[in-house]
Tab-separated table of N, CA and C in Angstrom:
chain	number	residue	atom	x	y	z
J	17	MET	N	23.716	-37.953	-109.380
J	17	MET	CA	23.913	-38.799	-108.212
J	17	MET	C	23.086	-38.218	-107.063
J	18	SER	N	22.282	-39.052	-106.438
J	18	SER	CA	21.424	-38.577	-105.354
J	18	SER	C	22.220	-38.438	-104.061
J	19	ALA	N	21.597	-37.832	-103.063
J	19	ALA	CA	22.258	-37.646	-101.765
J	19	ALA	C	22.559	-38.993	-101.111
J	20	VAL	N	21.654	-39.938	-101.260
J	20	VAL	CA	21.865	-41.267	-100.678
J	20	VAL	C	23.051	-41.953	-101.340
J	21	ASP	N	23.145	-41.860	-102.649
J	21	ASP	CA	24.277	-42.457	-103.366
J	21	ASP	C	25.594	-41.816	-102.932
J	22	THR	N	25.575	-40.522	-102.709
J	22	THR	CA	26.773	-39.813	-102.266
J	22	THR	C	27.209	-40.296	-100.890
J	23	VAL	N	26.254	-40.439	-99.971
J	23	VAL	CA	26.566	-40.911	-98.621
J	23	VAL	C	27.092	-42.341	-98.660
J	24	VAL	N	26.457	-43.192	-99.434
J	24	VAL	CA	26.897	-44.586	-99.545
J	24	VAL	C	28.307	-44.657	-100.116
J	25	ALA	N	28.588	-43.877	-101.146
J	25	ALA	CA	29.933	-43.869	-101.734
J	25	ALA	C	30.970	-43.375	-100.725
J	26	HIS	N	30.615	-42.367	-99.961
J	26	HIS	CA	31.535	-41.833	-98.948
J	26	HIS	C	31.830	-42.870	-97.866
J	27	VAL	N	30.791	-43.555	-97.396
J	27	VAL	CA	30.967	-44.572	-96.354
J	27	VAL	C	31.806	-45.734	-96.882
J	28	GLU	N	31.558	-46.152	-98.103
J	28	GLU	CA	32.350	-47.240	-98.682
J	28	GLU	C	33.815	-46.854	-98.815
J	29	GLU	N	34.072	-45.602	-99.149
J	29	GLU	CA	35.446	-45.149	-99.336
J	29	GLU	C	36.191	-45.007	-98.008
J	30	HIS	N	35.488	-44.593	-96.957
J	30	HIS	CA	36.138	-44.282	-95.679
J	30	HIS	C	35.736	-45.234	-94.567
J	31	ARG	N	35.356	-46.426	-94.897
J	31	ARG	CA	34.838	-47.387	-93.911
J	31	ARG	C	35.812	-47.625	-92.753
J	32	GLY	N	37.084	-47.861	-93.048
J	32	GLY	CA	38.072	-48.134	-91.999
J	32	GLY	C	38.242	-46.963	-91.052
J	33	GLY	N	38.265	-45.762	-91.593
J	33	GLY	CA	38.397	-44.571	-90.759
J	33	GLY	C	37.186	-44.328	-89.896
J	34	ILE	N	36.021	-44.591	-90.444
J	34	ILE	CA	34.783	-44.411	-89.680
J	34	ILE	C	34.740	-45.390	-88.518
J	35	VAL	N	35.146	-46.614	-88.750
J	35	VAL	CA	35.158	-47.624	-87.687
J	35	VAL	C	36.165	-47.234	-86.606
J	36	ALA	N	37.354	-46.790	-87.003
J	36	ALA	CA	38.371	-46.379	-86.029
J	36	ALA	C	37.885	-45.196	-85.203
J	37	ASP	N	37.232	-44.240	-85.839
J	37	ASP	CA	36.690	-43.084	-85.112
J	37	ASP	C	35.643	-43.519	-84.094
J	38	MET	N	34.778	-44.425	-84.501
J	38	MET	CA	33.719	-44.888	-83.611
J	38	MET	C	34.282	-45.665	-82.429
J	39	VAL	N	35.252	-46.523	-82.695
J	39	VAL	CA	35.866	-47.295	-81.613
J	39	VAL	C	36.547	-46.357	-80.622
J	40	PHE	N	37.290	-45.374	-81.118
J	40	PHE	CA	37.960	-44.425	-80.232
J	40	PHE	C	36.931	-43.695	-79.372
J	41	ALA	N	35.862	-43.223	-79.981
J	41	ALA	CA	34.843	-42.474	-79.239
J	41	ALA	C	34.178	-43.335	-78.172
J	42	VAL	N	33.821	-44.561	-78.515
J	42	VAL	CA	33.148	-45.441	-77.561
J	42	VAL	C	34.075	-45.790	-76.403
J	43	VAL	N	35.332	-46.087	-76.711
J	43	VAL	CA	36.288	-46.419	-75.646
J	43	VAL	C	36.530	-45.201	-74.763
J	44	TRP	N	36.716	-44.025	-75.342
J	44	TRP	CA	36.974	-42.816	-74.548
J	44	TRP	C	35.797	-42.524	-73.613
J	45	VAL	N	34.604	-42.518	-74.151
J	45	VAL	CA	33.434	-42.220	-73.334
J	45	VAL	C	33.232	-43.294	-72.267
J	46	GLY	N	33.461	-44.547	-72.614
J	46	GLY	CA	33.322	-45.631	-71.644
J	46	GLY	C	34.307	-45.519	-70.495
J	47	VAL	N	35.565	-45.276	-70.821
J	47	VAL	CA	36.591	-45.168	-69.775
J	47	VAL	C	36.327	-43.959	-68.888
J	48	VAL	N	36.020	-42.828	-69.483
J	48	VAL	CA	35.746	-41.620	-68.696
J	48	VAL	C	34.531	-41.831	-67.806
J	49	SER	N	33.496	-42.445	-68.319
J	49	SER	CA	32.292	-42.684	-67.519
J	49	SER	C	32.577	-43.591	-66.334
J	50	VAL	N	33.312	-44.660	-66.562
J	50	VAL	CA	33.624	-45.598	-65.482
J	50	VAL	C	34.513	-44.943	-64.434
J	51	VAL	N	35.560	-44.259	-64.882
J	51	VAL	CA	36.487	-43.633	-63.936
J	51	VAL	C	35.771	-42.587	-63.090
J	52	PHE	N	34.988	-41.738	-63.714
J	52	PHE	CA	34.338	-40.675	-62.959
J	52	PHE	C	33.195	-41.187	-62.090
J	53	SER	N	32.580	-42.296	-62.456
J	53	SER	CA	31.553	-42.861	-61.569
J	53	SER	C	32.207	-43.499	-60.346
J	54	LEU	N	33.411	-44.064	-60.519
J	54	LEU	CA	34.125	-44.646	-59.383
J	54	LEU	C	34.702	-43.573	-58.463
J	55	LEU	N	35.169	-42.464	-59.035
J	55	LEU	CA	35.785	-41.407	-58.240
J	55	LEU	C	34.763	-40.498	-57.560
J	56	GLY	N	33.600	-40.402	-58.124
J	56	GLY	CA	32.600	-39.485	-57.589
J	56	GLY	C	33.008	-38.029	-57.765
J	57	ALA	N	33.713	-37.744	-58.837
J	57	ALA	CA	34.190	-36.390	-59.125
J	57	ALA	C	33.032	-35.509	-59.581
J	58	PRO	N	33.224	-34.186	-59.551
J	58	PRO	CA	32.157	-33.281	-60.005
J	58	PRO	C	31.840	-33.478	-61.487
J	59	GLN	N	30.602	-33.178	-61.823
J	59	GLN	CA	30.144	-33.411	-63.191
J	59	GLN	C	30.866	-32.518	-64.192
J	60	TRP	N	31.229	-31.296	-63.788
J	60	TRP	CA	31.932	-30.405	-64.710
J	60	TRP	C	33.278	-30.996	-65.107
J	61	ALA	N	33.926	-31.716	-64.186
J	61	ALA	CA	35.211	-32.334	-64.499
J	61	ALA	C	35.028	-33.467	-65.503
J	62	GLN	N	33.929	-34.191	-65.365
J	62	GLN	CA	33.648	-35.258	-66.325
J	62	GLN	C	33.393	-34.676	-67.712
J	63	TYR	N	32.633	-33.597	-67.779
J	63	TYR	CA	32.368	-32.966	-69.071
J	63	TYR	C	33.653	-32.409	-69.687
J	64	LEU	N	34.510	-31.838	-68.860
J	64	LEU	CA	35.778	-31.321	-69.361
J	64	LEU	C	36.633	-32.450	-69.924
J	65	THR	N	36.656	-33.571	-69.229
J	65	THR	CA	37.427	-34.719	-69.702
J	65	THR	C	36.834	-35.275	-70.993
J	66	MET	N	35.517	-35.292	-71.091
J	66	MET	CA	34.890	-35.735	-72.349
J	66	MET	C	35.306	-34.811	-73.497
J	67	ALA	N	35.319	-33.506	-73.250
J	67	ALA	CA	35.714	-32.558	-74.292
J	67	ALA	C	37.183	-32.727	-74.657
J	68	LEU	N	38.018	-33.068	-73.683
J	68	LEU	CA	39.430	-33.292	-73.964
J	68	LEU	C	39.638	-34.529	-74.832
J	69	GLY	N	38.610	-35.334	-74.985
J	69	GLY	CA	38.672	-36.469	-75.897
J	69	GLY	C	38.928	-36.035	-77.325
J	70	VAL	N	38.466	-34.849	-77.687
J	70	VAL	CA	38.721	-34.324	-79.035
J	70	VAL	C	40.221	-34.108	-79.226
J	71	VAL	N	40.867	-33.505	-78.215
J	71	VAL	CA	42.314	-33.288	-78.273
J	71	VAL	C	43.043	-34.630	-78.287
J	72	ALA	N	42.586	-35.564	-77.455
J	72	ALA	CA	43.215	-36.891	-77.400
J	72	ALA	C	43.074	-37.611	-78.735
J	73	TYR	N	41.917	-37.474	-79.370
J	73	TYR	CA	41.682	-38.111	-80.665
J	73	TYR	C	42.687	-37.617	-81.697
J	74	TYR	N	42.780	-36.292	-81.851
J	74	TYR	CA	43.697	-35.748	-82.852
J	74	TYR	C	45.148	-36.045	-82.496
J	75	GLY	N	45.491	-35.996	-81.223
J	75	GLY	CA	46.849	-36.319	-80.807
J	75	GLY	C	47.207	-37.757	-81.109
J	76	PHE	N	46.294	-38.670	-80.833
J	76	PHE	CA	46.551	-40.084	-81.074
J	76	PHE	C	46.733	-40.372	-82.553
J	77	PHE	N	45.814	-39.906	-83.376
J	77	PHE	CA	45.908	-40.215	-84.801
J	77	PHE	C	47.027	-39.432	-85.491
J	78	TRP	N	47.375	-38.262	-84.978
J	78	TRP	CA	48.510	-37.512	-85.512
J	78	TRP	C	49.805	-38.263	-85.226
J	79	SER	N	49.966	-38.736	-83.985
J	79	SER	CA	51.184	-39.479	-83.650
J	79	SER	C	51.244	-40.810	-84.395
J	80	LEU	N	50.099	-41.423	-84.639
J	80	LEU	CA	50.060	-42.662	-85.408
J	80	LEU	C	50.512	-42.416	-86.845
J	81	ALA	N	50.094	-41.314	-87.427
J	81	ALA	CA	50.505	-40.979	-88.790
J	81	ALA	C	52.007	-40.725	-88.859
J	82	ILE	N	52.544	-40.045	-87.852
J	82	ILE	CA	53.994	-39.788	-87.820
J	82	ILE	C	54.755	-41.100	-87.692
J	83	ALA	N	54.276	-42.000	-86.835
J	83	ALA	CA	54.945	-43.293	-86.659
J	83	ALA	C	54.917	-44.093	-87.955
J	84	ARG	N	53.802	-44.045	-88.672
J	84	ARG	CA	53.727	-44.763	-89.952
J	84	ARG	C	54.685	-44.163	-90.978
J	85	GLU	N	54.796	-42.833	-91.000
J	85	GLU	CA	55.742	-42.177	-91.925
J	85	GLU	C	57.173	-42.585	-91.605
J	86	GLN	N	57.522	-42.588	-90.332
J	86	GLN	CA	58.874	-42.951	-89.932
J	86	GLN	C	59.166	-44.420	-90.256
J	87	GLN	N	58.171	-45.258	-90.073
J	87	GLN	CA	58.360	-46.677	-90.367
J	87	GLN	C	58.559	-46.892	-91.866
J	88	SER	N	57.760	-46.209	-92.681
J	88	SER	CA	57.901	-46.385	-94.131
J	88	SER	C	59.208	-45.765	-94.630
J	89	ALA	N	59.680	-44.706	-93.978
J	89	ALA	CA	60.948	-44.088	-94.372
J	89	ALA	C	62.123	-44.986	-94.014
J	90	ALA	N	61.984	-45.757	-92.943
J	90	ALA	CA	63.068	-46.642	-92.493
J	90	ALA	C	63.172	-47.879	-93.387
J	91	GLU	N	62.119	-48.223	-94.070
J	91	GLU	CA	62.123	-49.437	-94.906
J	91	GLU	C	62.744	-49.226	-96.228
């Protein structure tokens, strides 16, 4: 199996997750950019908030997984 075939198989298998990751990243960067351009805050604060997007990403999807587990356990 070539490298291209491996990448294609991986993308086909994880398509939904890749789309969710991309949407989260685009929305996070968009919101942070708009808010900080309106506030006129220092650039270091904007970069710090962008980096905190990593924490927000894992927190959001971790809590989503817990909610799904609780929902399936209740059924």
